[in-house]
mmCIF file of C-alpha atoms in Angstrom:
data_model
loop_
_atom_site.group_PDB
_atom_site.id
_atom_site.type_symbol
_atom_site.label_atom_id
_atom_site.label_comp_id
_atom_site.label_asym_id
_atom_site.label_seq_id
_atom_site.Cartn_x
_atom_site.Cartn_y
_atom_site.Cartn_z
ATOM 1 C CA UNK A 1 128.126 109.718 112.969
ATOM 2 C CA UNK A 2 126.855 107.102 110.556
ATOM 3 C CA UNK A 3 125.126 108.534 107.488
ATOM 4 C CA UNK A 4 122.683 105.918 106.251
ATOM 5 C CA UNK A 5 121.661 108.010 103.236
ATOM 6 C CA UNK A 6 125.105 107.989 101.639
ATOM 7 C CA UNK A 7 127.305 105.300 100.204
ATOM 8 C CA UNK A 8 130.803 105.009 101.626
ATOM 9 C CA UNK A 9 132.357 106.083 98.321
ATOM 10 C CA UNK A 10 130.289 109.257 98.089
ATOM 11 C CA UNK A 11 131.597 112.511 99.528
ATOM 12 C CA UNK A 12 129.466 113.914 102.323
ATOM 13 C CA UNK A 13 127.274 116.747 101.067
ATOM 14 C CA UNK A 14 124.409 118.742 102.466
ATOM 15 C CA UNK A 15 121.103 117.078 101.695
ATOM 16 C CA UNK A 16 119.618 120.338 100.423
ATOM 17 C CA UNK A 17 122.224 120.921 97.732
ATOM 18 C CA UNK A 18 120.762 118.352 95.366
ATOM 19 C CA UNK A 19 124.169 117.078 94.242
ATOM 20 C CA UNK A 20 124.131 113.519 95.524
ATOM 21 C CA UNK A 21 125.598 110.975 93.147
ATOM 22 C CA UNK A 22 123.187 108.818 91.125
ATOM 23 C CA UNK A 23 122.222 105.416 92.554
ATOM 24 C CA UNK A 24 122.981 106.357 96.160
ATOM 25 C CA UNK A 25 120.327 104.522 98.169
ATOM 26 C CA UNK A 26 119.474 104.221 101.822
ATOM 27 C CA UNK A 27 121.989 101.887 103.449
ATOM 28 C CA UNK A 28 119.612 99.652 105.382
ATOM 29 C CA UNK A 29 122.488 97.276 106.168
ATOM 30 C CA UNK A 30 123.154 99.521 109.166
ATOM 31 C CA UNK A 31 119.743 98.621 110.606
ATOM 32 C CA UNK A 32 119.578 96.122 113.461
ATOM 33 C CA UNK A 33 116.889 94.586 115.717
ATOM 34 C CA UNK A 34 118.055 96.626 118.710
ATOM 35 C CA UNK A 35 115.618 99.322 117.600
ATOM 36 C CA UNK A 36 111.977 98.510 118.286
ATOM 37 C CA UNK A 37 108.512 99.833 119.026
ATOM 38 C CA UNK A 38 109.512 101.627 122.237
ATOM 39 C CA UNK A 39 112.112 103.661 120.358
ATOM 40 C CA UNK A 40 109.507 104.669 117.794
ATOM 41 C CA UNK A 41 107.018 105.618 120.518
ATOM 42 C CA UNK A 42 109.636 107.811 122.222
ATOM 43 C CA UNK A 43 110.452 109.481 118.911
ATOM 44 C CA UNK A 44 106.758 110.041 118.168
ATOM 45 C CA UNK A 45 106.292 111.615 121.600
ATOM 46 C CA UNK A 46 109.177 114.006 120.973
ATOM 47 C CA UNK A 47 107.800 114.844 117.528
ATOM 48 C CA UNK A 48 104.358 115.451 119.010
ATOM 49 C CA UNK A 49 105.684 117.652 121.807
ATOM 50 C CA UNK A 50 107.664 119.758 119.344
ATOM 51 C CA UNK A 51 104.742 119.732 116.888
ATOM 52 C CA UNK A 52 106.969 118.888 113.940
ATOM 53 C CA UNK A 53 105.152 118.592 110.632
ATOM 54 C CA UNK A 54 104.892 115.223 108.916
ATOM 55 C CA UNK A 55 105.706 113.444 105.684
ATOM 56 C CA UNK A 56 103.713 110.228 105.383
ATOM 57 C CA UNK A 57 104.526 107.276 103.144
ATOM 58 C CA UNK A 58 102.146 104.336 102.797
ATOM 59 C CA UNK A 59 103.195 101.216 100.901
ATOM 60 C CA UNK A 60 100.904 98.704 99.175
ATOM 61 C CA UNK A 61 103.304 96.029 97.842
ATOM 62 C CA UNK A 62 102.411 95.011 94.306
ATOM 63 C CA UNK A 63 103.409 91.378 94.848
ATOM 64 C CA UNK A 64 100.362 90.897 97.101
ATOM 65 C CA UNK A 65 98.098 91.396 94.082
ATOM 66 C CA UNK A 66 98.388 87.738 93.079
ATOM 67 C CA UNK A 67 97.097 86.501 96.446
ATOM 68 C CA UNK A 68 93.679 87.977 97.154
ATOM 69 C CA UNK A 69 93.435 86.620 100.705
ATOM 70 C CA UNK A 70 96.846 88.115 101.530
ATOM 71 C CA UNK A 71 95.722 91.492 100.230
ATOM 72 C CA UNK A 72 92.602 91.389 102.399
ATOM 73 C CA UNK A 73 94.677 90.563 105.472
ATOM 74 C CA UNK A 74 97.158 93.274 104.577
ATOM 75 C CA UNK A 75 94.534 96.007 104.388
ATOM 76 C CA UNK A 76 93.183 94.923 107.763
ATOM 77 C CA UNK A 77 96.719 95.217 109.109
ATOM 78 C CA UNK A 78 97.118 98.648 107.517
ATOM 79 C CA UNK A 79 93.951 99.831 109.262
ATOM 80 C CA UNK A 80 95.378 98.647 112.592
ATOM 81 C CA UNK A 81 98.711 100.344 111.997
ATOM 82 C CA UNK A 82 97.094 103.612 110.930
ATOM 83 C CA UNK A 83 95.105 103.664 114.174
ATOM 84 C CA UNK A 84 98.097 102.684 116.301
ATOM 85 C CA UNK A 85 100.505 105.239 114.846
ATOM 86 C CA UNK A 86 97.888 107.942 114.389
ATOM 87 C CA UNK A 87 96.939 108.030 118.056
ATOM 88 C CA UNK A 88 100.488 109.209 118.853
ATOM 89 C CA UNK A 89 100.309 112.161 116.448
ATOM 90 C CA UNK A 90 98.960 115.584 117.435
ATOM 91 C CA UNK A 91 96.270 117.340 115.436
ATOM 92 C CA UNK A 92 98.649 120.281 115.009
ATOM 93 C CA UNK A 93 101.070 118.064 113.081
ATOM 94 C CA UNK A 94 100.019 118.674 109.527
ATOM 95 C CA UNK A 95 100.789 116.113 106.814
ATOM 96 C CA UNK A 96 102.649 118.277 104.311
ATOM 97 C CA UNK A 97 103.891 115.424 102.135
ATOM 98 C CA UNK A 98 102.082 112.164 101.449
ATOM 99 C CA UNK A 99 103.054 109.372 99.098
ATOM 100 C CA UNK A 100 101.003 106.296 98.275
ATOM 101 C CA UNK A 101 103.509 103.855 96.840
ATOM 102 C CA UNK A 102 103.461 100.471 95.178
ATOM 103 C CA UNK A 103 100.119 99.119 94.038
ATOM 104 C CA UNK A 104 97.268 101.580 93.533
ATOM 105 C CA UNK A 105 94.193 100.040 95.204
ATOM 106 C CA UNK A 106 90.890 99.799 93.357
ATOM 107 C CA UNK A 107 88.701 102.920 93.794
ATOM 108 C CA UNK A 108 86.454 101.576 96.589
ATOM 109 C CA UNK A 109 89.434 100.347 98.597
ATOM 110 C CA UNK A 110 91.288 103.569 97.900
ATOM 111 C CA UNK A 111 88.444 105.695 99.253
ATOM 112 C CA UNK A 112 88.207 103.538 102.372
ATOM 113 C CA UNK A 113 91.956 103.782 102.953
ATOM 114 C CA UNK A 114 92.002 107.561 102.598
ATOM 115 C CA UNK A 115 89.041 107.849 104.956
ATOM 116 C CA UNK A 116 90.972 105.883 107.584
ATOM 117 C CA UNK A 117 94.006 108.119 107.140
ATOM 118 C CA UNK A 118 91.973 111.318 107.396
ATOM 119 C CA UNK A 119 90.468 110.215 110.689
ATOM 120 C CA UNK A 120 93.897 109.902 112.282
ATOM 121 C CA UNK A 121 96.114 112.400 110.453
ATOM 122 C CA UNK A 122 95.773 116.094 109.683
ATOM 123 C CA UNK A 123 95.445 116.244 105.896
ATOM 124 C CA UNK A 124 94.662 119.666 104.446
ATOM 125 C CA UNK A 125 94.524 118.858 100.720
ATOM 126 C CA UNK A 126 95.246 122.240 99.198
ATOM 127 C CA UNK A 127 97.393 123.193 96.233
ATOM 128 C CA UNK A 128 100.454 123.888 98.400
ATOM 129 C CA UNK A 129 100.800 120.328 99.679
ATOM 130 C CA UNK A 130 102.733 117.502 98.056
ATOM 131 C CA UNK A 131 100.471 114.459 97.787
ATOM 132 C CA UNK A 132 101.686 111.920 95.249
ATOM 133 C CA UNK A 133 100.778 108.430 94.094
ATOM 134 C CA UNK A 134 102.365 105.614 92.095
ATOM 135 C CA UNK A 135 100.334 104.157 89.225
ATOM 136 C CA UNK A 136 101.155 101.589 86.568
ATOM 137 C CA UNK A 137 99.926 101.440 83.010
ATOM 138 C CA UNK A 138 98.661 97.864 83.224
ATOM 139 C CA UNK A 139 96.193 98.326 86.075
ATOM 140 C CA UNK A 140 95.180 102.007 86.096
ATOM 141 C CA UNK A 141 92.151 103.401 84.265
ATOM 142 C CA UNK A 142 90.865 106.905 83.642
ATOM 143 C CA UNK A 143 88.244 106.263 86.322
ATOM 144 C CA UNK A 144 90.956 105.489 88.864
ATOM 145 C CA UNK A 145 92.842 108.637 87.880
ATOM 146 C CA UNK A 146 89.681 110.656 88.444
ATOM 147 C CA UNK A 147 89.176 109.152 91.898
ATOM 148 C CA UNK A 148 92.801 109.845 92.824
ATOM 149 C CA UNK A 149 92.426 113.507 91.900
ATOM 150 C CA UNK A 150 89.139 113.787 93.807
ATOM 151 C CA UNK A 151 90.909 112.399 96.871
ATOM 152 C CA UNK A 152 93.445 115.221 96.733
ATOM 153 C CA UNK A 153 96.455 113.746 94.954
ATOM 154 C CA UNK A 154 98.364 116.353 92.948
ATOM 155 C CA UNK A 155 101.348 114.405 91.610
ATOM 156 C CA UNK A 156 101.316 111.091 89.777
ATOM 157 C CA UNK A 157 104.247 108.809 88.996
ATOM 158 C CA UNK A 158 103.725 106.368 86.128
ATOM 159 C CA UNK A 159 105.676 103.146 86.471
ATOM 160 C CA UNK A 160 107.171 101.339 83.520
ATOM 161 C CA UNK A 161 105.827 97.888 82.620
ATOM 162 C CA UNK A 162 108.342 95.093 83.031
ATOM 163 C CA UNK A 163 108.736 92.214 80.581
ATOM 164 C CA UNK A 164 109.808 90.104 83.567
ATOM 165 C CA UNK A 165 106.076 90.032 84.364
ATOM 166 C CA UNK A 166 105.180 88.467 81.021
ATOM 167 C CA UNK A 167 104.965 91.660 78.979
ATOM 168 C CA UNK A 168 106.360 91.597 75.458
ATOM 169 C CA UNK A 169 109.148 93.882 74.308
ATOM 170 C CA UNK A 170 106.730 95.437 71.809
ATOM 171 C CA UNK A 171 104.324 96.272 74.631
ATOM 172 C CA UNK A 172 107.168 97.806 76.613
ATOM 173 C CA UNK A 173 108.053 100.046 73.673
ATOM 174 C CA UNK A 174 104.429 101.052 72.990
ATOM 175 C CA UNK A 175 103.851 104.644 74.221
ATOM 176 C CA UNK A 176 100.033 104.545 73.919
ATOM 177 C CA UNK A 177 99.223 103.339 77.484
ATOM 178 C CA UNK A 178 101.522 105.954 79.011
ATOM 179 C CA UNK A 179 100.062 108.610 76.704
ATOM 180 C CA UNK A 180 96.572 107.674 77.919
ATOM 181 C CA UNK A 181 97.499 108.095 81.591
ATOM 182 C CA UNK A 182 99.285 111.387 80.909
ATOM 183 C CA UNK A 183 96.178 112.625 79.078
ATOM 184 C CA UNK A 184 94.067 111.568 82.059
ATOM 185 C CA UNK A 185 96.391 113.360 84.468
ATOM 186 C CA UNK A 186 96.233 116.562 82.418
ATOM 187 C CA UNK A 187 92.457 116.318 82.082
ATOM 188 C CA UNK A 188 91.874 115.852 85.810
ATOM 189 C CA UNK A 189 94.302 118.599 86.795
ATOM 190 C CA UNK A 190 97.288 116.850 88.364
ATOM 191 C CA UNK A 191 100.101 119.346 88.915
ATOM 192 C CA UNK A 192 102.949 117.096 87.814
ATOM 193 C CA UNK A 193 103.315 113.848 85.913
ATOM 194 C CA UNK A 194 106.431 111.734 86.323
ATOM 195 C CA UNK A 195 107.415 108.766 84.158
ATOM 196 C CA UNK A 196 110.021 106.123 84.996
ATOM 197 C CA UNK A 197 112.529 104.789 82.487
ATOM 198 C CA UNK A 198 114.695 101.806 83.349
ATOM 199 C CA UNK A 199 117.741 100.699 81.392
ATOM 200 C CA UNK A 200 120.186 97.812 81.586
ATOM 201 C CA UNK A 201 117.901 94.852 80.867
ATOM 202 C CA UNK A 202 119.697 92.135 78.906
ATOM 203 C CA UNK A 203 117.203 92.501 76.039
ATOM 204 C CA UNK A 204 117.706 96.270 75.824
ATOM 205 C CA UNK A 205 120.174 97.903 73.458
ATOM 206 C CA UNK A 206 121.377 101.501 73.251
ATOM 207 C CA UNK A 207 119.219 101.860 70.134
ATOM 208 C CA UNK A 208 116.045 100.552 71.805
ATOM 209 C CA UNK A 209 116.594 102.827 74.812
ATOM 210 C CA UNK A 210 117.107 105.779 72.463
ATOM 211 C CA UNK A 211 113.796 105.050 70.720
ATOM 212 C CA UNK A 212 111.933 104.566 73.998
ATOM 213 C CA UNK A 213 113.343 107.779 75.418
ATOM 214 C CA UNK A 214 112.401 109.717 72.281
ATOM 215 C CA UNK A 215 108.771 108.611 72.595
ATOM 216 C CA UNK A 216 108.689 109.612 76.265
ATOM 217 C CA UNK A 217 110.168 113.042 75.575
ATOM 218 C CA UNK A 218 107.457 113.590 72.946
ATOM 219 C CA UNK A 219 104.825 112.936 75.640
ATOM 220 C CA UNK A 220 106.262 115.879 77.634
ATOM 221 C CA UNK A 221 106.060 114.565 81.205
ATOM 222 C CA UNK A 222 107.058 117.032 83.919
ATOM 223 C CA UNK A 223 109.597 114.634 85.403
ATOM 224 C CA UNK A 224 111.531 111.596 84.199
ATOM 225 C CA UNK A 225 113.170 109.150 86.590
ATOM 226 C CA UNK A 226 116.010 107.237 84.936
ATOM 227 C CA UNK A 227 117.271 104.162 86.765
ATOM 228 C CA UNK A 228 119.448 101.097 86.322
ATOM 229 C CA UNK A 229 117.521 97.810 86.546
ATOM 230 C CA UNK A 230 120.419 96.439 88.595
ATOM 231 C CA UNK A 231 119.492 98.953 91.327
ATOM 232 C CA UNK A 232 115.785 99.659 90.828
ATOM 233 C CA UNK A 233 113.634 101.953 92.972
ATOM 234 C CA UNK A 234 111.605 100.397 95.768
ATOM 235 C CA UNK A 235 108.450 100.102 93.664
ATOM 236 C CA UNK A 236 110.177 97.566 91.368
ATOM 237 C CA UNK A 237 111.808 95.467 94.075
ATOM 238 C CA UNK A 238 109.058 92.814 93.851
ATOM 239 C CA UNK A 239 110.033 91.961 90.275
ATOM 240 C CA UNK A 240 112.987 89.900 91.506
ATOM 241 C CA UNK A 241 116.256 89.229 89.728
ATOM 242 C CA UNK A 242 116.668 90.288 86.113
ATOM 243 C CA UNK A 243 119.193 89.446 83.437
ATOM 244 C CA UNK A 244 121.206 92.610 82.994
ATOM 245 C CA UNK A 245 123.201 93.864 80.054
ATOM 246 C CA UNK A 246 126.931 94.352 79.783
ATOM 247 C CA UNK A 247 128.646 97.157 81.666
ATOM 248 C CA UNK A 248 129.688 99.025 78.469
ATOM 249 C CA UNK A 249 126.124 98.884 77.111
ATOM 250 C CA UNK A 250 124.678 100.125 80.389
ATOM 251 C CA UNK A 251 127.170 102.974 80.529
ATOM 252 C CA UNK A 252 126.202 103.997 77.007
ATOM 253 C CA UNK A 253 122.465 103.739 77.776
ATOM 254 C CA UNK A 254 122.884 105.954 80.808
ATOM 255 C CA UNK A 255 124.877 108.495 78.821
ATOM 256 C CA UNK A 256 122.212 108.539 76.105
ATOM 257 C CA UNK A 257 119.478 109.173 78.677
ATOM 258 C CA UNK A 258 121.370 112.003 80.334
ATOM 259 C CA UNK A 259 122.426 113.693 77.103
ATOM 260 C CA UNK A 260 119.027 113.489 75.387
ATOM 261 C CA UNK A 261 117.097 114.718 78.417
ATOM 262 C CA UNK A 262 119.418 117.664 78.941
ATOM 263 C CA UNK A 263 119.119 118.493 75.236
ATOM 264 C CA UNK A 264 115.322 118.362 75.607
ATOM 265 C CA UNK A 265 115.468 121.050 78.286
ATOM 266 C CA UNK A 266 115.184 118.934 81.414
ATOM 267 C CA UNK A 267 117.305 119.711 84.465
ATOM 268 C CA UNK A 268 119.106 116.926 86.341
ATOM 269 C CA UNK A 269 118.316 117.204 90.042
ATOM 270 C CA UNK A 270 120.333 114.123 90.998
ATOM 271 C CA UNK A 271 119.800 110.372 91.464
ATOM 272 C CA UNK A 272 118.706 110.117 87.829
ATOM 273 C CA UNK A 273 115.752 112.480 88.337
ATOM 274 C CA UNK A 274 115.152 114.996 85.548
ATOM 275 C CA UNK A 275 112.631 117.821 85.866
ATOM 276 C CA UNK A 276 111.562 120.860 83.911
ATOM 277 C CA UNK A 277 113.215 124.149 84.952
ATOM 278 C CA UNK A 278 109.938 125.487 86.403
ATOM 279 C CA UNK A 279 109.336 122.349 88.493
ATOM 280 C CA UNK A 280 108.946 122.758 92.264
ATOM 281 C CA UNK A 281 112.070 120.657 92.863
ATOM 282 C CA UNK A 282 114.177 122.694 90.431
ATOM 283 C CA UNK A 283 113.077 125.918 92.104
ATOM 284 C CA UNK A 284 113.780 124.476 95.556
ATOM 285 C CA UNK A 285 117.254 123.412 94.422
ATOM 286 C CA UNK A 286 117.971 126.878 93.045
ATOM 287 C CA UNK A 287 116.941 128.422 96.372
ATOM 288 C CA UNK A 288 118.978 125.956 98.444
ATOM 289 C CA UNK A 289 115.872 124.316 99.902
ATOM 290 C CA UNK A 290 116.041 120.897 98.290
ATOM 291 C CA UNK A 291 116.411 118.007 100.717
ATOM 292 C CA UNK A 292 116.741 114.239 100.662
ATOM 293 C CA UNK A 293 114.578 111.833 102.574
ATOM 294 C CA UNK A 294 113.912 108.126 102.277
ATOM 295 C CA UNK A 295 111.819 108.565 99.130
ATOM 296 C CA UNK A 296 114.283 110.822 97.337
ATOM 297 C CA UNK A 297 114.339 114.556 96.766
ATOM 298 C CA UNK A 298 111.812 116.706 98.569
ATOM 299 C CA UNK A 299 110.980 120.253 99.594
ATOM 300 C CA UNK A 300 109.962 118.968 103.029
ATOM 301 C CA UNK A 301 113.233 118.022 104.680
ATOM 302 C CA UNK A 302 112.092 119.590 107.950
ATOM 303 C CA UNK A 303 109.277 117.040 108.357
ATOM 304 C CA UNK A 304 109.398 113.833 110.353
ATOM 305 C CA UNK A 305 108.882 110.968 107.931
ATOM 306 C CA UNK A 306 106.414 108.230 108.928
ATOM 307 C CA UNK A 307 106.349 104.988 106.956
ATOM 308 C CA UNK A 308 103.219 102.837 107.124
ATOM 309 C CA UNK A 309 102.897 99.357 105.675
ATOM 310 C CA UNK A 310 104.978 96.304 104.881
ATOM 311 C CA UNK A 311 108.700 97.085 105.073
ATOM 312 C CA UNK A 312 108.033 100.840 105.320
ATOM 313 C CA UNK A 313 110.802 102.987 106.806
ATOM 314 C CA UNK A 314 110.294 105.926 109.157
ATOM 315 C CA UNK A 315 112.768 108.715 109.834
ATOM 316 C CA UNK A 316 111.798 110.617 112.987
ATOM 317 C CA UNK A 317 114.478 113.131 113.904
ATOM 318 C CA UNK A 318 117.624 110.941 114.159
ATOM 319 C CA UNK A 319 115.754 107.633 114.417
ATOM 320 C CA UNK A 320 115.389 105.261 111.475
ATOM 321 C CA UNK A 321 112.886 102.438 111.951
ATOM 322 C CA UNK A 322 111.687 99.786 109.531
ATOM 323 C CA UNK A 323 108.533 97.699 109.651
ATOM 324 C CA UNK A 324 108.599 93.941 109.245
ATOM 325 C CA UNK A 325 109.065 92.941 105.608
ATOM 326 C CA UNK A 326 107.356 89.537 105.866
ATOM 327 C CA UNK A 327 103.566 89.715 105.859
ATOM 328 C CA UNK A 328 103.205 87.111 108.618
ATOM 329 C CA UNK A 329 105.488 88.966 111.029
ATOM 330 C CA UNK A 330 103.943 92.322 110.131
ATOM 331 C CA UNK A 331 100.432 91.084 110.946
ATOM 332 C CA UNK A 332 101.561 89.202 114.051
ATOM 333 C CA UNK A 333 103.126 92.299 115.608
ATOM 334 C CA UNK A 334 99.995 94.338 114.986
ATOM 335 C CA UNK A 335 97.727 91.605 116.348
ATOM 336 C CA UNK A 336 99.840 91.588 119.512
ATOM 337 C CA UNK A 337 99.093 95.269 120.020
ATOM 338 C CA UNK A 338 102.573 96.437 119.008
ATOM 339 C CA UNK A 339 103.856 98.658 116.252
ATOM 340 C CA UNK A 340 105.138 96.786 113.203
ATOM 341 C CA UNK A 341 108.757 97.871 113.824
ATOM 342 C CA UNK A 342 111.341 95.101 113.471
ATOM 343 C CA UNK A 343 114.671 96.933 113.165
ATOM 344 C CA UNK A 344 116.262 100.338 112.721
ATOM 345 C CA UNK A 345 119.109 102.625 113.653
ATOM 346 C CA UNK A 346 119.809 105.320 116.256
ATOM 347 C CA UNK A 347 123.035 107.311 116.728
ATOM 348 C CA UNK A 348 123.407 105.973 120.275
ATOM 349 C CA UNK A 349 122.647 102.314 119.506
ATOM 350 C CA UNK A 350 124.936 99.544 118.338
ATOM 351 C CA UNK A 351 124.173 96.269 116.635
#
């Protein structure tokens, strides 16, 4: 059976052991257009009949920010998709994990979006659920952080600014904007704060990474996600190609990150994710209940994972399905009354 969550060079391990090798990503190359909307509808029916709980991931691609008319069209498409997918979900299927990824919408848009989701999905919004959101230091204010907390988000992930977007190296090194968002998160009562740290840019050196890491450790985030810019997480995919450093420098930068974070008392869960020993993920790993899904490590491996938005990936039982990645095709499918599915993978299908 094909395992699309593992690289070919990685030994097969149980997803709940938390020992996957760093930089192992979903192998979407196995996806093919033989999987479509009908397959997703069948999987949703099975999920509904068995009343499996849900993990929901909604993507707002940051690259649409520069084109206002595209963003307007995209949110109209999102509303259509939420209605279309939501009508195939039972009220008994509780959303136990929710992630709002990519661009954080402005407060008014954010409230409208969450209202649409609540009408179609069973959100509970209590302290036991795992509702998280991506934010970035360049476009997030204290007011936005307050709105996010009021809407029920408990976990916040702070993205690193990228000099590929016109930011200076000095601005990248400056800890003040991240400190401000961490202060806001603590003030408004978020349960966990995660900060990303990328390495391997051509302009980075082992010394500059050491200094940056030291400032982040001083800010005491609950989690730190360390990644190689050559293989960035999904939220940075829109930044395009980058000039990367030499292999020896990158190896040293990675070693510095791992050694310093372990010395600071963080625990390495896997995939470059470091957490404090009392973190929910660390406890789940200790108890053998840590799982992997499309977004990374989770305590909710038993949930069916629904992806909503441009290029979003769903994992419903054994089915993997991906939405169209081009905005035009995504909107066209929805306007035709279909789901936005364009490709995927099933154990019984072939390309």
